[in-house]
PDB file of C-alpha atoms in Angstrom:
ATOM      1  CA  MET Q   7      27.500   9.290 -48.863  1.00  0.00           C
ATOM      2  CA  ARG Q   8      28.501   7.576 -45.641  1.00  0.00           C
ATOM      3  CA  ILE Q   9      31.002   9.680 -43.695  1.00  0.00           C
ATOM      4  CA  VAL Q  10      32.763   8.493 -40.531  1.00  0.00           C
ATOM      5  CA  ILE Q  11      34.034  11.253 -38.261  1.00  0.00           C
ATOM      6  CA  ALA Q  12      36.661  10.798 -35.547  1.00  0.00           C
ATOM      7  CA  GLY Q  13      35.994  13.024 -32.578  1.00  0.00           C
ATOM      8  CA  GLY Q  14      32.284  12.880 -33.303  1.00  0.00           C
ATOM      9  CA  HIS Q  15      31.268  14.944 -30.264  1.00  0.00           C
ATOM     10  CA  GLY Q  16      33.566  17.871 -31.035  1.00  0.00           C
ATOM     11  CA  GLN Q  17      32.092  21.257 -31.770  1.00  0.00           C
ATOM     12  CA  ILE Q  18      33.010  21.176 -35.456  1.00  0.00           C
ATOM     13  CA  ALA Q  19      32.053  17.500 -35.800  1.00  0.00           C
ATOM     14  CA  LEU Q  20      28.546  18.013 -34.385  1.00  0.00           C
ATOM     15  CA  ARG Q  21      27.978  20.872 -36.816  1.00  0.00           C
ATOM     16  CA  LEU Q  22      29.259  18.724 -39.676  1.00  0.00           C
ATOM     17  CA  GLU Q  23      26.996  15.839 -38.672  1.00  0.00           C
ATOM     18  CA  ARG Q  24      23.961  18.127 -38.678  1.00  0.00           C
ATOM     19  CA  LEU Q  25      24.816  19.418 -42.147  1.00  0.00           C
ATOM     20  CA  LEU Q  26      25.341  15.925 -43.541  1.00  0.00           C
ATOM     21  CA  ALA Q  27      22.163  14.587 -41.993  1.00  0.00           C
ATOM     22  CA  ALA Q  28      20.135  17.549 -43.261  1.00  0.00           C
ATOM     23  CA  ARG Q  29      21.033  16.751 -46.856  1.00  0.00           C
ATOM     24  CA  GLY Q  30      20.439  13.019 -46.515  1.00  0.00           C
ATOM     25  CA  ASP Q  31      23.977  11.724 -46.047  1.00  0.00           C
ATOM     26  CA  GLU Q  32      24.798   9.102 -43.444  1.00  0.00           C
ATOM     27  CA  ALA Q  33      27.166  10.323 -40.739  1.00  0.00           C
ATOM     28  CA  ALA Q  34      28.768   8.169 -38.045  1.00  0.00           C
ATOM     29  CA  GLY Q  35      30.683   9.786 -35.203  1.00  0.00           C
ATOM     30  CA  VAL Q  36      33.407   7.950 -33.292  1.00  0.00           C
ATOM     31  CA  ILE Q  37      33.296   8.851 -29.589  1.00  0.00           C
ATOM     32  CA  ARG Q  38      35.023   7.566 -26.478  1.00  0.00           C
ATOM     33  CA  ASN Q  39      32.341   8.499 -23.952  1.00  0.00           C
ATOM     34  CA  PRO Q  40      29.095   6.504 -24.295  1.00  0.00           C
ATOM     35  CA  ASP Q  41      27.238   9.282 -22.463  1.00  0.00           C
ATOM     36  CA  GLN Q  42      27.586  11.383 -25.616  1.00  0.00           C
ATOM     37  CA  ARG Q  43      25.543   9.042 -27.795  1.00  0.00           C
ATOM     38  CA  GLY Q  44      22.347  11.055 -27.360  1.00  0.00           C
ATOM     39  CA  ASP Q  45      23.981  14.261 -28.572  1.00  0.00           C
ATOM     40  CA  LEU Q  46      25.115  12.515 -31.757  1.00  0.00           C
ATOM     41  CA  ARG Q  47      21.689  11.046 -32.379  1.00  0.00           C
ATOM     42  CA  ASP Q  48      20.192  14.527 -31.901  1.00  0.00           C
ATOM     43  CA  ALA Q  49      22.608  15.755 -34.583  1.00  0.00           C
ATOM     44  CA  GLY Q  50      21.413  13.012 -36.933  1.00  0.00           C
ATOM     45  CA  ALA Q  51      24.546  10.870 -36.632  1.00  0.00           C
ATOM     46  CA  GLU Q  52      25.137   7.263 -35.691  1.00  0.00           C
ATOM     47  CA  PRO Q  53      27.268   7.081 -32.525  1.00  0.00           C
ATOM     48  CA  VAL Q  54      30.164   4.608 -32.544  1.00  0.00           C
ATOM     49  CA  VAL Q  55      31.819   4.113 -29.148  1.00  0.00           C
ATOM     50  CA  LEU Q  56      35.518   3.402 -29.640  1.00  0.00           C
ATOM     51  CA  ASP Q  57      38.609   4.699 -27.841  1.00  0.00           C
ATOM     52  CA  LEU Q  58      41.145   5.720 -30.484  1.00  0.00           C
ATOM     53  CA  GLU Q  59      43.920   5.745 -27.880  1.00  0.00           C
ATOM     54  CA  SER Q  60      43.579   2.001 -27.275  1.00  0.00           C
ATOM     55  CA  ALA Q  61      41.819   0.571 -30.346  1.00  0.00           C
ATOM     56  CA  SER Q  62      43.636  -1.589 -32.869  1.00  0.00           C
ATOM     57  CA  VAL Q  63      43.900  -0.741 -36.557  1.00  0.00           C
ATOM     58  CA  GLU Q  64      41.549  -3.611 -37.376  1.00  0.00           C
ATOM     59  CA  GLU Q  65      38.938  -2.434 -34.860  1.00  0.00           C
ATOM     60  CA  VAL Q  66      38.918   1.014 -36.439  1.00  0.00           C
ATOM     61  CA  ALA Q  67      38.987  -0.395 -39.974  1.00  0.00           C
ATOM     62  CA  GLU Q  68      35.860  -2.401 -39.189  1.00  0.00           C
ATOM     63  CA  VAL Q  69      34.070   0.869 -38.385  1.00  0.00           C
ATOM     64  CA  LEU Q  70      35.309   2.482 -41.597  1.00  0.00           C
ATOM     65  CA  ARG Q  71      34.464  -0.315 -44.035  1.00  0.00           C
ATOM     66  CA  GLY Q  72      31.854   0.787 -46.527  1.00  0.00           C
ATOM     67  CA  ALA Q  73      32.398   4.505 -45.878  1.00  0.00           C
ATOM     68  CA  ASP Q  74      32.817   6.933 -48.765  1.00  0.00           C
ATOM     69  CA  ALA Q  75      35.071   9.241 -46.753  1.00  0.00           C
ATOM     70  CA  VAL Q  76      36.459   9.781 -43.288  1.00  0.00           C
ATOM     71  CA  VAL Q  77      37.070  13.007 -41.391  1.00  0.00           C
ATOM     72  CA  PHE Q  78      39.593  13.208 -38.570  1.00  0.00           C
ATOM     73  CA  ALA Q  79      38.281  15.906 -36.233  1.00  0.00           C
ATOM     74  CA  ALA Q  80      39.408  14.457 -32.898  1.00  0.00           C
ATOM     75  CA  GLY Q  81      41.571  16.294 -30.412  1.00  0.00           C
ATOM     76  CA  ALA Q  82      42.830  15.843 -26.901  1.00  0.00           C
ATOM     77  CA  GLY Q  83      41.285  19.169 -25.914  1.00  0.00           C
ATOM     78  CA  PRO Q  84      42.685  22.337 -24.337  1.00  0.00           C
ATOM     79  CA  ASP Q  85      42.759  20.906 -20.808  1.00  0.00           C
ATOM     80  CA  SER Q  86      44.832  17.832 -21.679  1.00  0.00           C
ATOM     81  CA  GLY Q  87      48.540  17.481 -20.957  1.00  0.00           C
ATOM     82  CA  THR Q  88      51.418  16.981 -23.328  1.00  0.00           C
ATOM     83  CA  ALA Q  89      51.188  13.164 -23.337  1.00  0.00           C
ATOM     84  CA  ARG Q  90      47.705  13.173 -24.869  1.00  0.00           C
ATOM     85  CA  LYS Q  91      48.744  15.626 -27.552  1.00  0.00           C
ATOM     86  CA  ASP Q  92      50.877  12.778 -28.866  1.00  0.00           C
ATOM     87  CA  THR Q  93      48.423   9.922 -28.297  1.00  0.00           C
ATOM     88  CA  VAL Q  94      45.377  11.753 -29.703  1.00  0.00           C
ATOM     89  CA  ASP Q  95      46.386  14.664 -31.914  1.00  0.00           C
ATOM     90  CA  ARG Q  96      49.166  12.667 -33.575  1.00  0.00           C
ATOM     91  CA  GLY Q  97      48.675   8.998 -32.732  1.00  0.00           C
ATOM     92  CA  ALA Q  98      44.933   8.767 -33.298  1.00  0.00           C
ATOM     93  CA  ALA Q  99      45.196  10.614 -36.624  1.00  0.00           C
ATOM     94  CA  VAL Q 100      47.831   8.139 -37.797  1.00  0.00           C
ATOM     95  CA  LEU Q 101      45.751   5.197 -36.548  1.00  0.00           C
ATOM     96  CA  PHE Q 102      42.685   6.515 -38.378  1.00  0.00           C
ATOM     97  CA  ALA Q 103      44.729   6.859 -41.568  1.00  0.00           C
ATOM     98  CA  ASP Q 104      46.094   3.316 -41.196  1.00  0.00           C
ATOM     99  CA  ALA Q 105      42.555   2.045 -40.702  1.00  0.00           C
ATOM    100  CA  ALA Q 106      41.228   3.977 -43.703  1.00  0.00           C
ATOM    101  CA  GLU Q 107      43.850   2.384 -45.925  1.00  0.00           C
ATOM    102  CA  ARG Q 108      43.076  -1.065 -44.556  1.00  0.00           C
ATOM    103  CA  ALA Q 109      39.342  -0.519 -45.066  1.00  0.00           C
ATOM    104  CA  GLY Q 110      39.863   0.748 -48.609  1.00  0.00           C
ATOM    105  CA  VAL Q 111      38.528   4.242 -47.928  1.00  0.00           C
ATOM    106  CA  ARG Q 112      40.625   6.678 -49.944  1.00  0.00           C
ATOM    107  CA  ARG Q 113      39.025  10.055 -49.115  1.00  0.00           C
ATOM    108  CA  TYR Q 114      40.531  11.363 -45.882  1.00  0.00           C
ATOM    109  CA  LEU Q 115      39.956  14.857 -44.500  1.00  0.00           C
ATOM    110  CA  VAL Q 116      41.910  16.196 -41.544  1.00  0.00           C
ATOM    111  CA  VAL Q 117      40.887  19.119 -39.360  1.00  0.00           C
ATOM    112  CA  SER Q 118      44.322  20.395 -38.403  1.00  0.00           C
ATOM    113  CA  SER Q 119      45.494  23.696 -36.951  1.00  0.00           C
ATOM    114  CA  MET Q 120      47.036  26.814 -38.389  1.00  0.00           C
ATOM    115  CA  GLY Q 121      50.726  26.764 -37.447  1.00  0.00           C
ATOM    116  CA  ALA Q 122      50.932  22.968 -37.244  1.00  0.00           C
ATOM    117  CA  ASP Q 123      54.561  22.022 -37.842  1.00  0.00           C
ATOM    118  CA  PRO Q 124      56.532  18.947 -36.713  1.00  0.00           C
ATOM    119  CA  GLU Q 125      59.557  21.242 -36.235  1.00  0.00           C
ATOM    120  CA  HIS Q 126      57.695  23.890 -34.227  1.00  0.00           C
ATOM    121  CA  ALA Q 127      59.874  25.163 -31.371  1.00  0.00           C
ATOM    122  CA  GLY Q 128      58.875  25.637 -27.736  1.00  0.00           C
ATOM    123  CA  ASP Q 129      58.041  23.693 -24.607  1.00  0.00           C
ATOM    124  CA  GLU Q 130      54.575  24.954 -23.722  1.00  0.00           C
ATOM    125  CA  VAL Q 131      51.588  22.643 -24.104  1.00  0.00           C
ATOM    126  CA  PHE Q 132      50.398  24.521 -27.187  1.00  0.00           C
ATOM    127  CA  ASP Q 133      53.847  24.132 -28.755  1.00  0.00           C
ATOM    128  CA  VAL Q 134      53.636  20.374 -28.195  1.00  0.00           C
ATOM    129  CA  TYR Q 135      50.153  20.430 -29.726  1.00  0.00           C
ATOM    130  CA  LEU Q 136      51.369  22.190 -32.877  1.00  0.00           C
ATOM    131  CA  ARG Q 137      54.212  19.680 -33.243  1.00  0.00           C
ATOM    132  CA  ALA Q 138      51.801  16.760 -32.785  1.00  0.00           C
ATOM    133  CA  LYS Q 139      49.372  18.135 -35.366  1.00  0.00           C
ATOM    134  CA  GLY Q 140      52.248  18.856 -37.733  1.00  0.00           C
ATOM    135  CA  ALA Q 141      53.609  15.325 -37.357  1.00  0.00           C
ATOM    136  CA  ALA Q 142      50.156  13.872 -38.043  1.00  0.00           C
ATOM    137  CA  ASP Q 143      49.752  16.044 -41.133  1.00  0.00           C
ATOM    138  CA  ALA Q 144      53.179  15.001 -42.420  1.00  0.00           C
ATOM    139  CA  ASP Q 145      52.316  11.337 -41.944  1.00  0.00           C
ATOM    140  CA  VAL Q 146      49.054  11.707 -43.866  1.00  0.00           C
ATOM    141  CA  ARG Q 147      50.657  13.705 -46.693  1.00  0.00           C
ATOM    142  CA  ALA Q 148      53.183  10.907 -47.245  1.00  0.00           C
ATOM    143  CA  ARG Q 149      50.466   8.336 -47.998  1.00  0.00           C
ATOM    144  CA  SER Q 150      49.792   7.481 -51.622  1.00  0.00           C
ATOM    145  CA  GLY Q 151      46.894   5.265 -50.559  1.00  0.00           C
ATOM    146  CA  LEU Q 152      44.761   8.210 -49.425  1.00  0.00           C
ATOM    147  CA  ASP Q 153      43.143  11.090 -51.271  1.00  0.00           C
ATOM    148  CA  TRP Q 154      43.758  13.469 -48.401  1.00  0.00           C
ATOM    149  CA  THR Q 155      42.918  17.093 -47.795  1.00  0.00           C
ATOM    150  CA  ILE Q 156      44.210  18.923 -44.714  1.00  0.00           C
ATOM    151  CA  LEU Q 157      42.213  21.913 -43.483  1.00  0.00           C
ATOM    152  CA  ARG Q 158      43.888  24.329 -41.064  1.00  0.00           C
ATOM    153  CA  PRO Q 159      41.374  26.810 -39.665  1.00  0.00           C
ATOM    154  CA  GLY Q 160      42.348  30.030 -37.963  1.00  0.00           C
ATOM    155  CA  MET Q 161      41.065  31.081 -34.542  1.00  0.00           C
ATOM    156  CA  LEU Q 162      37.785  29.252 -34.027  1.00  0.00           C
ATOM    157  CA  THR Q 163      34.760  31.225 -32.853  1.00  0.00           C
ATOM    158  CA  ASP Q 164      31.155  30.399 -32.007  1.00  0.00           C
ATOM    159  CA  ASP Q 165      29.855  33.301 -34.059  1.00  0.00           C
ATOM    160  CA  ALA Q 166      27.144  32.460 -36.561  1.00  0.00           C
ATOM    161  CA  GLY Q 167      28.569  31.352 -39.881  1.00  0.00           C
ATOM    162  CA  THR Q 168      28.626  33.895 -42.684  1.00  0.00           C
ATOM    163  CA  GLY Q 169      29.347  31.522 -45.567  1.00  0.00           C
ATOM    164  CA  GLN Q 170      32.124  33.923 -46.587  1.00  0.00           C
ATOM    165  CA  VAL Q 171      35.711  32.690 -46.261  1.00  0.00           C
ATOM    166  CA  LEU Q 172      39.298  33.003 -47.373  1.00  0.00           C
ATOM    167  CA  LEU Q 173      40.666  29.582 -48.338  1.00  0.00           C
ATOM    168  CA  ALA Q 174      44.234  29.284 -49.580  1.00  0.00           C
ATOM    169  CA  ALA Q 175      47.542  27.555 -49.033  1.00  0.00           C
ATOM    170  CA  LYS Q 176      48.456  30.572 -46.867  1.00  0.00           C
ATOM    171  CA  THR Q 177      45.872  33.014 -45.584  1.00  0.00           C
ATOM    172  CA  GLY Q 178      47.556  34.741 -42.674  1.00  0.00           C
ATOM    173  CA  ARG Q 179      45.973  34.559 -39.256  1.00  0.00           C
ATOM    174  CA  GLY Q 180      42.385  35.435 -38.515  1.00  0.00           C
ATOM    175  CA  PRO Q 181      39.166  34.144 -36.951  1.00  0.00           C
ATOM    176  CA  VAL Q 182      36.667  31.788 -38.528  1.00  0.00           C
ATOM    177  CA  PRO Q 183      33.307  30.578 -37.174  1.00  0.00           C
ATOM    178  CA  ARG Q 184      33.043  26.860 -36.496  1.00  0.00           C
ATOM    179  CA  ASP Q 185      29.861  26.916 -38.598  1.00  0.00           C
ATOM    180  CA  ASP Q 186      31.921  27.907 -41.625  1.00  0.00           C
ATOM    181  CA  VAL Q 187      34.592  25.296 -40.925  1.00  0.00           C
ATOM    182  CA  ALA Q 188      31.944  22.570 -40.912  1.00  0.00           C
ATOM    183  CA  ALA Q 189      30.339  23.921 -44.080  1.00  0.00           C
ATOM    184  CA  THR Q 190      33.741  24.051 -45.785  1.00  0.00           C
ATOM    185  CA  LEU Q 191      34.335  20.407 -44.870  1.00  0.00           C
ATOM    186  CA  VAL Q 192      31.084  19.494 -46.638  1.00  0.00           C
ATOM    187  CA  GLU Q 193      32.242  21.338 -49.760  1.00  0.00           C
ATOM    188  CA  LEU Q 194      35.633  19.610 -49.596  1.00  0.00           C
ATOM    189  CA  LEU Q 195      33.919  16.220 -49.336  1.00  0.00           C
ATOM    190  CA  ASP Q 196      31.991  17.102 -52.499  1.00  0.00           C
ATOM    191  CA  THR Q 197      35.112  18.233 -54.352  1.00  0.00           C
ATOM    192  CA  PRO Q 198      37.536  15.337 -55.002  1.00  0.00           C
ATOM    193  CA  ALA Q 199      39.896  17.687 -56.855  1.00  0.00           C
ATOM    194  CA  THR Q 200      40.931  19.182 -53.510  1.00  0.00           C
ATOM    195  CA  ALA Q 201      42.826  15.959 -52.722  1.00  0.00           C
ATOM    196  CA  GLY Q 202      46.502  16.578 -52.078  1.00  0.00           C
ATOM    197  CA  LEU Q 203      45.988  20.114 -50.748  1.00  0.00           C
ATOM    198  CA  THR Q 204      46.856  21.603 -47.364  1.00  0.00           C
ATOM    199  CA  LEU Q 205      44.625  24.637 -46.916  1.00  0.00           C
ATOM    200  CA  GLU Q 206      44.260  27.430 -44.395  1.00  0.00           C
ATOM    201  CA  LEU Q 207      40.822  28.881 -43.676  1.00  0.00           C
ATOM    202  CA  ILE Q 208      39.722  32.167 -42.138  1.00  0.00           C
ATOM    203  CA  GLY Q 209      36.728  34.419 -42.482  1.00  0.00           C
ATOM    204  CA  GLY Q 210      36.691  36.347 -45.733  1.00  0.00           C
ATOM    205  CA  THR Q 211      34.572  37.685 -48.562  1.00  0.00           C
ATOM    206  CA  VAL Q 212      34.287  34.729 -50.950  1.00  0.00           C
ATOM    207  CA  PRO Q 213      31.283  32.366 -50.766  1.00  0.00           C
ATOM    208  CA  LEU Q 214      32.722  29.121 -49.437  1.00  0.00           C
ATOM    209  CA  ALA Q 215      31.421  26.985 -52.307  1.00  0.00           C
ATOM    210  CA  VAL Q 216      33.193  29.341 -54.725  1.00  0.00           C
ATOM    211  CA  ALA Q 217      36.337  29.343 -52.591  1.00  0.00           C
ATOM    212  CA  VAL Q 218      36.532  25.542 -52.654  1.00  0.00           C
ATOM    213  CA  LYS Q 219      35.859  25.386 -56.400  1.00  0.00           C
ATOM    214  CA  ASP Q 220      38.533  28.019 -57.040  1.00  0.00           C
ATOM    215  CA  ILE Q 221      41.206  26.153 -55.048  1.00  0.00           C
ATOM    216  CA  ALA Q 222      40.375  22.695 -56.428  1.00  0.00           C
ATOM    217  CA  GLY Q 223      43.104  21.176 -58.531  1.00  0.00           C
ATOM    218  CA  ASN Q 224      45.674  23.839 -57.585  1.00  0.00           C
TER     219      ASN Q 224
END
């Protein structure tokens, strides 16, 4: 498969790129900073330099043409202000979805956030972030032209992955290693019957391949 990943230098994206490359898939990571190209190549991915805050739908669609699936894993980052929560966490996700539809790529995975809700209350930066992610998720879920799956991990950690997760429409809060988030994304890419699902993910006791198979089609 050829998979194009928005936010290709993110911590989950780099892990995902390594997993895809290791099994012979072709990964391309969209990045804004050209200085990050070497890190993507080291992960086995093709770097694509494109600013999703200023690119047109057609420019992004050109990158996506011929892909089997796309993964939106971009984010403004914890040090960004409220304005970039809207332009990246919401706006870029919508742009990427528009471009996927234009390019004819149906499979669309979103790395969202537990608690994402367009109606989330509060004025802190994290509140704005959760509203932006929720608005992006709502936009994607309304699209009949995409076979979307939205993954909402719990508290991300850099612990080594265990391969054991809890994956469900509602899991309750809990931590999950980034390794296991990336590995779950690979399983979701391999499981078309997870299209149309919004799933929460935390560490658990079920092998992640089993967890994805169990939730598929529900």
